[in-house]
Short mmCIF file of C-alpha atoms and ligand atoms in Angstrom, two decimals:
data_model
loop_
_atom_site.label_atom_id
_atom_site.label_comp_id
_atom_site.label_asym_id
_atom_site.label_seq_id
_atom_site.Cartn_x
_atom_site.Cartn_y
_atom_site.Cartn_z
CA UNK A 21 0.12 0.03 0.13
CA UNK A 22 1.53 3.58 -0.78
CA UNK A 23 1.32 5.78 2.13
CA UNK A 24 1.18 9.47 2.41
CA UNK A 25 4.44 11.23 2.47
CA UNK A 26 6.00 12.00 6.01
CA UNK A 27 4.86 15.25 7.19
CA UNK A 28 1.46 15.43 5.39
CA UNK A 29 -1.83 14.83 6.58
CA UNK A 30 -5.42 13.96 5.20
CA UNK A 31 -8.20 16.07 6.24
CA UNK A 32 -10.97 13.41 6.48
CA UNK A 33 -14.71 14.96 6.29
CA UNK A 34 -15.20 14.71 10.11
CA UNK A 35 -12.27 17.34 10.36
CA UNK A 36 -12.81 19.01 7.10
CA UNK A 37 -16.04 20.91 8.59
CA UNK A 38 -13.53 22.33 11.60
CA UNK A 39 -11.43 23.81 8.75
CA UNK A 40 -14.57 24.93 6.95
CA UNK A 41 -15.57 26.85 10.27
CA UNK A 42 -11.87 28.37 10.45
CA UNK A 43 -11.83 29.43 6.92
CA UNK A 44 -15.47 30.85 6.96
CA UNK A 45 -14.97 32.80 10.37
CA UNK A 46 -11.53 34.12 9.03
CA UNK A 47 -13.16 35.17 5.70
CA UNK A 48 -15.77 37.01 7.61
CA UNK A 49 -13.50 38.88 9.79
CA UNK A 50 -11.19 39.98 6.89
CA UNK A 51 -14.29 41.34 5.07
CA UNK A 52 -14.88 43.37 8.37
CA UNK A 53 -11.56 44.99 7.94
CA UNK A 54 -11.61 45.62 4.08
CA UNK A 55 -9.12 42.69 3.29
CA UNK A 56 -9.76 41.00 -0.16
CA UNK A 57 -8.43 37.73 -1.16
CA UNK A 58 -5.33 36.99 -3.33
CA UNK A 59 -4.07 33.68 -4.73
CA UNK A 60 -0.50 33.08 -5.69
CA UNK A 61 1.28 30.31 -7.47
CA UNK A 62 2.30 27.00 -5.18
CA UNK A 63 5.68 27.42 -6.95
CA UNK A 64 8.02 30.52 -7.39
CA UNK A 65 11.50 31.15 -8.51
CA UNK A 66 13.93 29.90 -5.75
CA UNK A 67 15.49 33.44 -5.64
CA UNK A 68 12.38 34.81 -4.64
CA UNK A 69 12.84 33.36 -1.32
CA UNK A 70 16.51 33.60 -1.06
CA UNK A 71 15.95 37.14 -1.24
CA UNK A 72 12.74 37.55 0.41
CA UNK A 73 12.88 35.02 3.43
CA UNK A 74 16.71 35.59 3.53
CA UNK A 75 19.42 33.02 2.67
CA UNK A 76 20.79 32.43 6.32
CA UNK A 77 17.25 31.53 7.95
CA UNK A 78 16.34 28.13 8.91
CA UNK A 79 13.63 28.07 6.08
CA UNK A 80 16.08 28.92 3.21
CA UNK A 81 19.14 26.93 4.27
CA UNK A 82 17.43 23.72 5.55
CA UNK A 83 13.59 23.74 4.64
CA UNK A 84 12.84 24.33 1.02
CA UNK A 85 11.57 21.92 -1.33
CA UNK A 86 13.69 23.14 -4.20
CA UNK A 87 14.08 21.43 -7.52
CA UNK A 88 15.19 22.02 -11.16
CA UNK A 89 12.28 21.82 -13.58
CA UNK A 90 12.68 20.45 -17.23
CA UNK A 91 13.38 23.80 -18.40
CA UNK A 92 16.50 24.01 -16.16
CA UNK A 93 14.65 26.85 -14.10
CA UNK A 94 15.61 26.63 -10.02
CA UNK A 95 11.85 26.43 -8.47
CA UNK A 96 10.87 26.23 -4.80
CA UNK A 97 7.30 25.27 -3.36
CA UNK A 98 6.57 28.05 -1.43
CA UNK A 99 7.45 28.05 2.24
CA UNK A 100 5.42 30.93 3.26
CA UNK A 101 3.01 33.37 2.06
CA UNK A 102 4.43 37.12 2.38
CA UNK A 103 7.54 36.79 -0.56
CA UNK A 104 4.83 35.59 -3.16
CA UNK A 105 2.23 38.02 -2.17
CA UNK A 106 4.59 41.03 -2.33
CA UNK A 107 5.95 39.87 -6.04
CA UNK A 108 2.55 39.83 -7.15
CA UNK A 109 2.05 43.14 -5.59
CA UNK A 110 5.04 44.41 -7.58
CA UNK A 111 4.31 42.51 -10.66
CA UNK A 112 0.70 43.43 -11.00
CA UNK A 113 1.29 47.15 -10.41
CA UNK A 114 -1.08 47.12 -7.23
CA UNK A 115 0.99 50.19 -5.83
CA UNK A 116 -1.38 52.11 -7.73
CA UNK A 117 -4.53 50.77 -5.96
CA UNK A 118 -5.71 52.94 -3.19
CA UNK A 119 -3.30 52.72 -0.43
CA UNK A 120 -2.87 50.78 1.80
CA UNK A 121 -3.57 47.75 -0.09
CA UNK A 122 -5.12 44.89 1.98
CA UNK A 123 -4.83 41.33 1.11
CA UNK A 124 -5.47 37.87 2.66
CA UNK A 125 -4.86 34.46 1.71
CA UNK A 126 -5.48 30.80 2.67
CA UNK A 127 -2.68 28.63 1.23
CA UNK A 128 -0.59 25.28 1.58
CA UNK A 129 2.94 25.98 2.51
CA UNK A 130 5.93 23.77 2.18
CA UNK A 131 9.01 23.36 4.42
CA UNK A 132 11.34 20.00 5.05
CA UNK A 133 10.82 20.23 8.67
CA UNK A 134 11.46 17.71 11.62
CA UNK A 135 8.17 16.22 11.98
CA UNK A 136 6.70 16.46 15.17
CA UNK A 137 3.33 17.76 16.81
CA UNK A 138 1.95 20.51 15.05
CA UNK A 139 4.67 20.82 12.68
CA UNK A 140 3.98 19.25 9.35
CA UNK A 141 6.03 19.47 5.79
CA UNK A 142 2.56 20.48 4.04
CA UNK A 143 0.62 22.96 6.33
CA UNK A 144 -2.00 25.72 5.73
CA UNK A 145 -1.80 29.45 6.60
CA UNK A 146 -4.23 31.66 6.84
CA UNK A 147 -2.86 35.00 6.51
CA UNK A 148 -2.97 39.02 5.87
CA UNK A 149 -0.73 41.63 4.46
CA UNK A 150 -1.33 45.20 4.83
CA UNK A 151 0.87 47.06 2.23
CA UNK A 152 1.72 50.79 2.02
CA UNK A 153 1.87 52.28 5.57
CA UNK A 154 4.19 52.61 8.46
CA UNK A 155 1.57 54.23 10.87
CA UNK A 156 1.64 52.57 14.21
CA UNK A 157 -2.25 52.28 13.57
CA UNK A 158 -1.54 49.46 10.99
CA UNK A 159 0.07 47.42 13.64
CA UNK A 160 -2.82 47.76 15.98
CA UNK A 161 -5.35 46.97 13.26
CA UNK A 162 -3.20 44.04 12.28
CA UNK A 163 -3.15 42.83 15.35
CA UNK A 164 -6.87 43.68 16.64
CA UNK A 165 -7.97 41.60 13.56
CA UNK A 166 -5.81 38.59 14.47
CA UNK A 167 -6.90 38.76 17.94
CA UNK A 168 -10.67 38.96 16.59
CA UNK A 169 -10.11 36.06 14.63
CA UNK A 170 -8.69 34.09 17.36
CA UNK A 171 -11.57 34.84 19.41
CA UNK A 172 -14.08 33.75 17.08
CA UNK A 173 -12.13 30.42 16.73
CA UNK A 174 -12.58 29.93 20.69
CA UNK A 175 -8.60 30.40 21.03
CA UNK A 176 -9.02 31.64 24.68
CA UNK A 177 -6.02 30.14 26.04
CA UNK A 178 -4.03 31.93 23.37
CA UNK A 179 -1.98 34.89 24.74
CA UNK A 180 -0.19 37.59 22.77
CA UNK A 181 3.63 38.41 23.00
CA UNK A 182 4.93 41.38 21.39
CA UNK A 183 8.61 42.87 20.65
CA UNK A 184 10.43 45.33 18.56
CA UNK A 185 13.17 44.30 16.47
CA UNK A 186 13.87 48.07 15.49
CA UNK A 187 15.20 48.92 11.73
CA UNK A 188 18.51 48.10 9.99
CA UNK A 189 20.08 51.65 11.59
CA UNK A 190 19.27 50.51 15.34
CA UNK A 191 19.84 46.99 14.49
CA UNK A 192 23.28 47.51 13.30
CA UNK A 193 24.23 48.49 16.75
CA UNK A 194 22.33 45.88 18.37
CA UNK A 195 24.14 43.49 16.46
CA UNK A 196 27.82 44.84 17.24
CA UNK A 197 26.50 44.34 20.99
CA UNK A 198 25.19 40.89 20.57
CA UNK A 199 28.18 39.91 18.85
CA UNK A 200 30.29 41.34 21.48
CA UNK A 201 28.39 39.00 23.90
CA UNK A 202 28.18 36.01 22.26
CA UNK A 203 31.88 35.81 21.09
CA UNK A 204 33.42 34.31 24.38
CA UNK A 205 31.33 31.28 24.02
CA UNK A 206 30.83 31.08 20.32
CA UNK A 207 32.64 27.70 20.05
CA UNK A 208 30.05 26.34 22.07
CA UNK A 209 27.39 27.09 19.85
CA UNK A 210 26.19 24.80 17.01
CA UNK A 211 27.69 24.84 13.78
CA UNK A 212 24.72 26.53 12.32
CA UNK A 213 24.85 29.36 14.59
CA UNK A 214 28.70 29.64 14.15
CA UNK A 215 28.30 29.97 10.45
CA UNK A 216 25.53 32.72 11.02
CA UNK A 217 27.81 34.82 13.62
CA UNK A 218 29.12 37.16 11.05
CA UNK A 219 26.50 37.63 8.57
CA UNK A 220 23.36 37.40 11.08
CA UNK A 221 23.96 37.18 14.47
CA UNK A 222 20.44 37.81 15.55
CA UNK A 223 19.32 34.46 13.75
CA UNK A 224 21.32 32.84 16.53
CA UNK A 225 18.52 33.93 19.11
CA UNK A 226 16.28 31.87 17.28
CA UNK A 227 17.97 28.94 17.11
CA UNK A 228 16.15 25.66 18.41
CA UNK A 229 19.13 23.71 19.76
CA UNK A 230 18.86 23.51 23.29
CA UNK A 231 22.48 24.20 23.95
CA UNK A 232 22.39 27.20 21.99
CA UNK A 233 19.06 28.31 23.68
CA UNK A 234 20.89 27.91 27.33
CA UNK A 235 23.66 29.97 26.19
CA UNK A 236 21.25 32.54 24.92
CA UNK A 237 20.01 33.23 28.32
CA UNK A 238 20.51 36.78 29.38
CA UNK A 239 21.59 38.34 25.85
CA UNK A 240 21.23 41.86 25.49
CA UNK A 241 17.64 42.94 24.14
CA UNK A 242 17.12 44.47 21.08
CA UNK A 243 14.57 46.78 22.99
CA UNK A 244 17.41 48.52 24.81
CA UNK A 245 19.11 49.70 21.23
CA UNK A 246 16.21 51.16 19.35
CA UNK A 247 16.40 54.18 17.84
CA UNK A 248 13.80 57.05 18.58
CA UNK A 249 11.74 56.30 15.46
CA UNK A 250 11.43 52.78 16.38
CA UNK A 251 10.74 53.37 20.13
CA UNK A 252 8.35 55.99 19.51
CA UNK A 253 6.49 53.58 17.20
CA UNK A 254 6.43 50.47 19.62
CA UNK A 255 5.30 52.99 22.40
CA UNK A 256 2.31 54.10 20.32
CA UNK A 257 1.48 50.33 19.42
CA UNK A 258 1.61 49.48 23.05
CA UNK A 259 -0.50 52.33 24.23
CA UNK A 260 -2.99 51.81 21.85
CA UNK A 261 -3.47 48.06 22.71
CA UNK A 262 -3.60 49.43 26.35
CA UNK A 263 -6.66 51.62 25.47
CA UNK A 264 -8.25 48.84 23.40
CA UNK A 265 -7.73 46.40 26.55
CA UNK A 266 -5.76 43.79 24.42
CA UNK A 267 -3.61 42.19 26.86
CA UNK A 268 -0.18 41.37 25.84
CA UNK A 269 3.34 40.41 27.11
CA UNK A 270 6.61 41.97 25.97
CA UNK A 271 8.97 39.15 25.07
CA UNK A 272 12.48 40.63 23.91
CA UNK A 273 13.30 37.09 22.52
CA UNK A 274 10.99 37.28 19.60
CA UNK A 275 13.04 37.71 16.66
CA UNK A 276 11.04 35.73 14.20
CA UNK A 277 12.35 32.87 11.70
CA UNK A 278 12.31 35.40 8.55
CA UNK A 279 14.65 37.85 7.85
CA UNK A 280 12.18 40.17 6.29
CA UNK A 281 10.85 41.52 9.74
CA UNK A 282 11.24 44.98 11.00
CA UNK A 283 10.04 46.85 14.12
CA UNK A 284 6.81 45.37 15.53
CA UNK A 285 6.84 41.41 15.71
CA UNK A 286 4.11 39.35 17.73
CA UNK A 287 3.15 35.76 18.23
CA UNK A 288 0.04 34.23 19.81
CA UNK A 289 0.91 31.46 21.56
CA UNK A 290 -1.11 28.72 23.19
CA UNK A 291 -0.52 28.47 26.80
CA UNK A 292 -1.30 24.93 27.09
CA UNK A 293 0.66 23.12 24.38
CA UNK A 294 3.35 25.96 23.88
CA UNK A 295 2.66 26.28 20.24
CA UNK A 296 2.55 29.40 18.27
CA UNK A 297 -0.82 29.42 16.54
CA UNK A 298 -0.49 32.84 14.54
CA UNK A 299 2.77 35.04 14.13
CA UNK A 300 3.51 38.31 12.11
CA UNK A 301 5.36 41.55 12.03
CA UNK A 302 6.17 44.57 10.35
CA UNK A 303 8.05 44.05 7.04
CA UNK A 304 9.16 47.81 5.95
CA UNK A 305 12.31 46.72 3.52
CA UNK A 306 10.62 43.51 1.84
CA UNK A 307 8.63 45.48 -1.21
CA UNK A 308 12.11 47.26 -1.99
CA UNK A 309 14.41 44.34 -1.51
CA UNK A 310 12.22 42.54 -4.25
CA UNK A 311 12.48 45.54 -6.61
CA UNK A 312 9.34 47.52 -5.62
CA UNK A 313 9.04 51.03 -4.52
CA UNK A 314 10.10 51.59 -0.95
CA UNK A 315 7.09 50.70 0.74
CA UNK A 316 6.38 49.72 4.29
CA UNK A 317 3.83 46.72 5.14
CA UNK A 318 2.79 44.44 8.07
CA UNK A 319 1.15 41.10 8.07
CA UNK A 320 0.67 37.79 9.76
CA UNK A 321 0.38 33.96 9.20
CA UNK A 322 -1.89 31.90 11.30
CA UNK A 323 -1.16 27.80 11.42
CA UNK A 324 -4.58 26.34 10.28
CA UNK A 325 -3.40 22.79 11.50
CA UNK A 326 -2.68 24.14 14.85
CA UNK A 327 -5.89 26.25 15.15
CA UNK A 328 -7.97 23.05 14.11
CA UNK A 329 -6.26 20.99 16.42
CA UNK A 330 -7.35 23.29 19.54
CA UNK A 331 -10.72 23.97 18.28
CA UNK A 332 -11.69 20.37 17.95
CA UNK A 333 -10.81 19.89 21.70
CA UNK A 334 -13.13 22.68 22.46
CA UNK A 335 -16.11 22.47 19.99
CA UNK A 336 -17.47 19.50 18.27
CA UNK A 337 -18.39 20.59 14.80
CA UNK A 338 -20.00 17.91 12.39
CA UNK A 339 -21.20 17.72 8.77
CA UNK A 340 -24.87 18.49 8.16
CA UNK A 341 -27.13 15.41 8.03
CA UNK A 342 -30.13 14.97 5.54
CA UNK A 343 -33.47 16.55 6.33
CA UNK A 344 -35.07 13.77 4.89
CA UNK A 345 -34.20 10.48 3.42
CA UNK A 346 -36.57 8.75 0.80
CA UNK A 347 -37.15 5.17 1.33
CA UNK A 348 -38.85 3.16 -1.42
CA UNK A 349 -39.55 -0.11 -2.48
CA UNK A 350 -40.60 -1.56 -5.99
CA UNK A 351 -39.73 -0.17 -9.42
CA UNK A 352 -42.43 2.49 -9.68
CA UNK A 353 -41.67 3.98 -6.33
CA UNK A 354 -38.04 4.16 -6.79
CA UNK A 355 -38.59 6.15 -9.88
CA UNK A 356 -40.85 8.26 -8.09
CA UNK A 357 -38.27 8.65 -5.61
CA UNK A 358 -35.79 10.11 -7.68
CA UNK A 359 -37.96 12.55 -8.94
CA UNK A 360 -38.89 13.62 -5.56
CA UNK A 361 -35.49 14.07 -3.93
CA UNK A 362 -34.59 16.02 -6.99
CA UNK A 363 -37.54 18.30 -6.36
CA UNK A 364 -36.70 18.56 -2.61
CA UNK A 365 -33.09 19.55 -3.60
CA UNK A 366 -34.47 22.03 -6.00
CA UNK A 367 -36.03 23.71 -2.94
CA UNK A 368 -32.87 23.45 -1.15
CA UNK A 369 -33.57 20.50 0.90
CA UNK A 370 -30.94 18.15 1.62
CA UNK A 371 -32.51 14.82 0.83
CA UNK A 372 -31.05 11.35 -0.12
CA UNK A 373 -32.54 8.16 -1.55
CA UNK A 374 -31.34 4.60 -1.87
CA UNK A 375 -29.33 4.24 -5.17
CA UNK A 376 -27.63 0.79 -4.17
CA UNK A 377 -30.86 -1.46 -4.24
CA UNK A 378 -31.27 -1.89 -0.78
CA UNK A 379 -34.04 -3.84 1.34
CA UNK A 380 -36.26 -1.51 2.86
CA UNK A 381 -35.16 -2.58 6.52
CA UNK A 382 -31.54 -1.75 5.16
CA UNK A 383 -32.47 1.55 3.90
CA UNK A 384 -33.66 2.46 7.31
CA UNK A 385 -30.62 1.36 8.95
CA UNK A 386 -28.68 3.30 6.56
CA UNK A 387 -30.93 6.81 7.07
CA UNK A 388 -30.40 6.07 10.70
CA UNK A 389 -26.64 5.70 10.43
CA UNK A 390 -26.04 9.00 8.58
CA UNK A 391 -28.29 10.76 10.98
CA UNK A 392 -31.44 11.48 8.56
CA UNK A 393 -33.82 13.66 10.54
CA UNK A 394 -37.12 12.32 8.78
CA UNK A 395 -37.68 9.22 6.43
CA UNK A 396 -40.58 9.09 4.39
CA UNK A 397 -41.36 5.69 2.98
CA UNK A 398 -42.96 5.09 -0.53
CA UNK A 399 -44.36 1.61 -2.03
CA UNK A 400 -46.87 0.92 -4.69
CA UNK A 401 -49.95 1.73 -2.16
CA UNK A 402 -48.58 5.31 -1.47
CA UNK A 403 -48.43 5.85 -5.12
CA UNK A 404 -51.63 4.87 -5.55
CA UNK A 405 -53.23 7.06 -2.55
CA UNK A 406 -50.72 9.82 -2.97
CA UNK A 407 -50.37 9.90 0.66
CA UNK A 408 -47.16 8.54 2.61
CA UNK A 409 -45.65 8.48 6.15
CA UNK A 410 -43.00 10.76 7.27
CA UNK A 411 -41.29 9.35 10.24
CA UNK A 412 -39.73 11.73 12.75
CA UNK A 413 -36.37 9.44 13.36
CA UNK A 414 -35.37 10.87 16.80
CA UNK A 415 -39.21 10.67 18.26
CA UNK A 416 -40.39 7.93 15.94
CA UNK A 417 -43.56 9.69 15.48
CA UNK A 418 -45.11 9.68 12.30
CA UNK A 419 -47.04 12.12 10.42
CA UNK A 420 -49.24 11.77 7.02
CA UNK A 421 -48.27 13.64 3.96
CA UNK A 422 -49.03 14.34 0.54
CA UNK A 423 -46.54 12.93 -1.86
CA UNK A 424 -45.06 16.22 -3.51
CA UNK A 425 -42.00 18.65 -2.69
CA UNK A 426 -44.07 21.53 -1.86
CA UNK A 427 -46.02 19.69 0.99
CA UNK A 428 -42.98 17.70 2.33
CA UNK A 429 -40.93 20.73 2.65
CA UNK A 430 -43.62 22.23 4.47
CA UNK A 431 -43.80 19.79 7.09
CA UNK A 432 -40.40 19.26 7.17
CA UNK A 433 -40.40 22.83 8.32
P1 LIG B 17 8.47 28.38 14.43
O1 LIG B 17 9.26 29.18 15.17
O2 LIG B 17 7.22 27.66 15.17
O3 LIG B 17 9.11 27.26 13.40
P2 LIG B 17 8.07 30.09 12.57
O4 LIG B 17 8.80 31.07 12.82
O5 LIG B 17 8.75 29.26 11.23
O6 LIG B 17 7.40 29.23 13.53
P3 LIG B 17 5.94 31.16 10.61
O7 LIG B 17 6.74 31.02 9.56
O8 LIG B 17 5.95 32.69 11.12
O9 LIG B 17 6.43 30.27 11.59
O10 LIG B 17 4.48 30.65 10.54
C1 LIG B 17 3.58 31.17 11.11
C2 LIG B 17 2.48 30.26 11.57
O11 LIG B 17 2.47 29.12 10.78
C3 LIG B 17 3.34 29.69 12.94
O12 LIG B 17 2.91 30.04 13.98
C4 LIG B 17 2.35 28.05 12.92
O13 LIG B 17 1.20 28.29 13.38
C5 LIG B 17 2.25 27.96 11.34
N1 LIG B 17 3.52 26.95 10.98
C6 LIG B 17 4.53 27.46 10.73
N2 LIG B 17 5.46 26.23 10.37
C7 LIG B 17 4.66 25.09 10.58
C8 LIG B 17 4.76 23.83 10.05
N3 LIG B 17 5.62 23.38 10.03
N4 LIG B 17 3.71 23.03 10.57
C9 LIG B 17 2.17 23.57 11.07
N5 LIG B 17 2.19 24.76 11.26
C10 LIG B 17 3.24 25.72 10.97
MG1 LIG B 18 9.72 27.26 11.58
#
């Protein structure tokens, strides 16, 4: 038997209804904030992610699904959404749209990860990008929207952590201080950290190796190095969140796994399982880095698998069950039933009938197993009289109905 590849997941119907709930809710909230959907390709030129995400990140160095296509191009399955969305924004001249441009997406992502709980190789993100303003209000709006989305999804054990990682100017100073702090112990860090020390020392703070995490205890905090502009921006974000009574914690260890972030970064972490369900931040340099006009932006991505996991524990959602099952016995009744369920469906009623030549007894058993609310039984006698019994499957109560879709629809109400 061929099995699914490691790190992938089949979403069976019983779980798919939870996914639909998450998708419907997110879509509704995006609508309330003026975000419209964008869909971009599953694969892009590898260079997009090398430049966008950053070539010293875990994602680019270790996790990308990269291959050469038959035309000799280097192609990568998207490991995240922002780079592709920003590429599309630039390529399609979206800078001429009313600013800011507000986009959302719901897409599968691909990363060659160490598979573990809540960590897959194919996973899904519902995300948002707000492109075209450096205002702190944009940060607040993005965080509010993320919070509202999680609230409607019953994520009440999820807590908001925020940080600012400054701009290239203040970061330059910080990186020197960080290097001075790390240098005496550098030979004890993992090989990856060592290799990043010169080019991108902040990546070391995001290392998942235990030894590196321990060594990082007490490292200087970027917050102490912010320039006036970044400091003001962060103060304004915090003050407005306070006014909105949105609770948060400052976590100076958040640096995020992708290089394009600037200023505000944030994560919503589930307290019970310790997993981040939604994360994001500002990326003021990315549009320019990808050859667009210098355009500030901010966004987030929510991990659908992780949210679905938590939501299933809190609410039991299920697929709809038939309003009515039409049981029949005999050739004429069978044909009549086929016409009748079609009539009922035209009236927007979820109706089913047997299509496998089951016995009447087996039809009732099936109707019960699929949770039909009513069963109507049609035989030759019913066809002659034009009347049939409609049985309420939960109470066992039976009422008589005329054999036409209008009357049945009425009775079902
Ligand atoms: P982590 O530090 O947990 O690896 P990250 O910084 O790589 O996270 P992002 O790229 O910002 O995460 O992704 C945003 C969200 O997408 C995460 O908070 C998580 O909910 C989800 N996510 C990321 N990678 C995976 C994965 N491999 N499997 C399932 N969900 C994921
Ligand atoms: Mg990761």
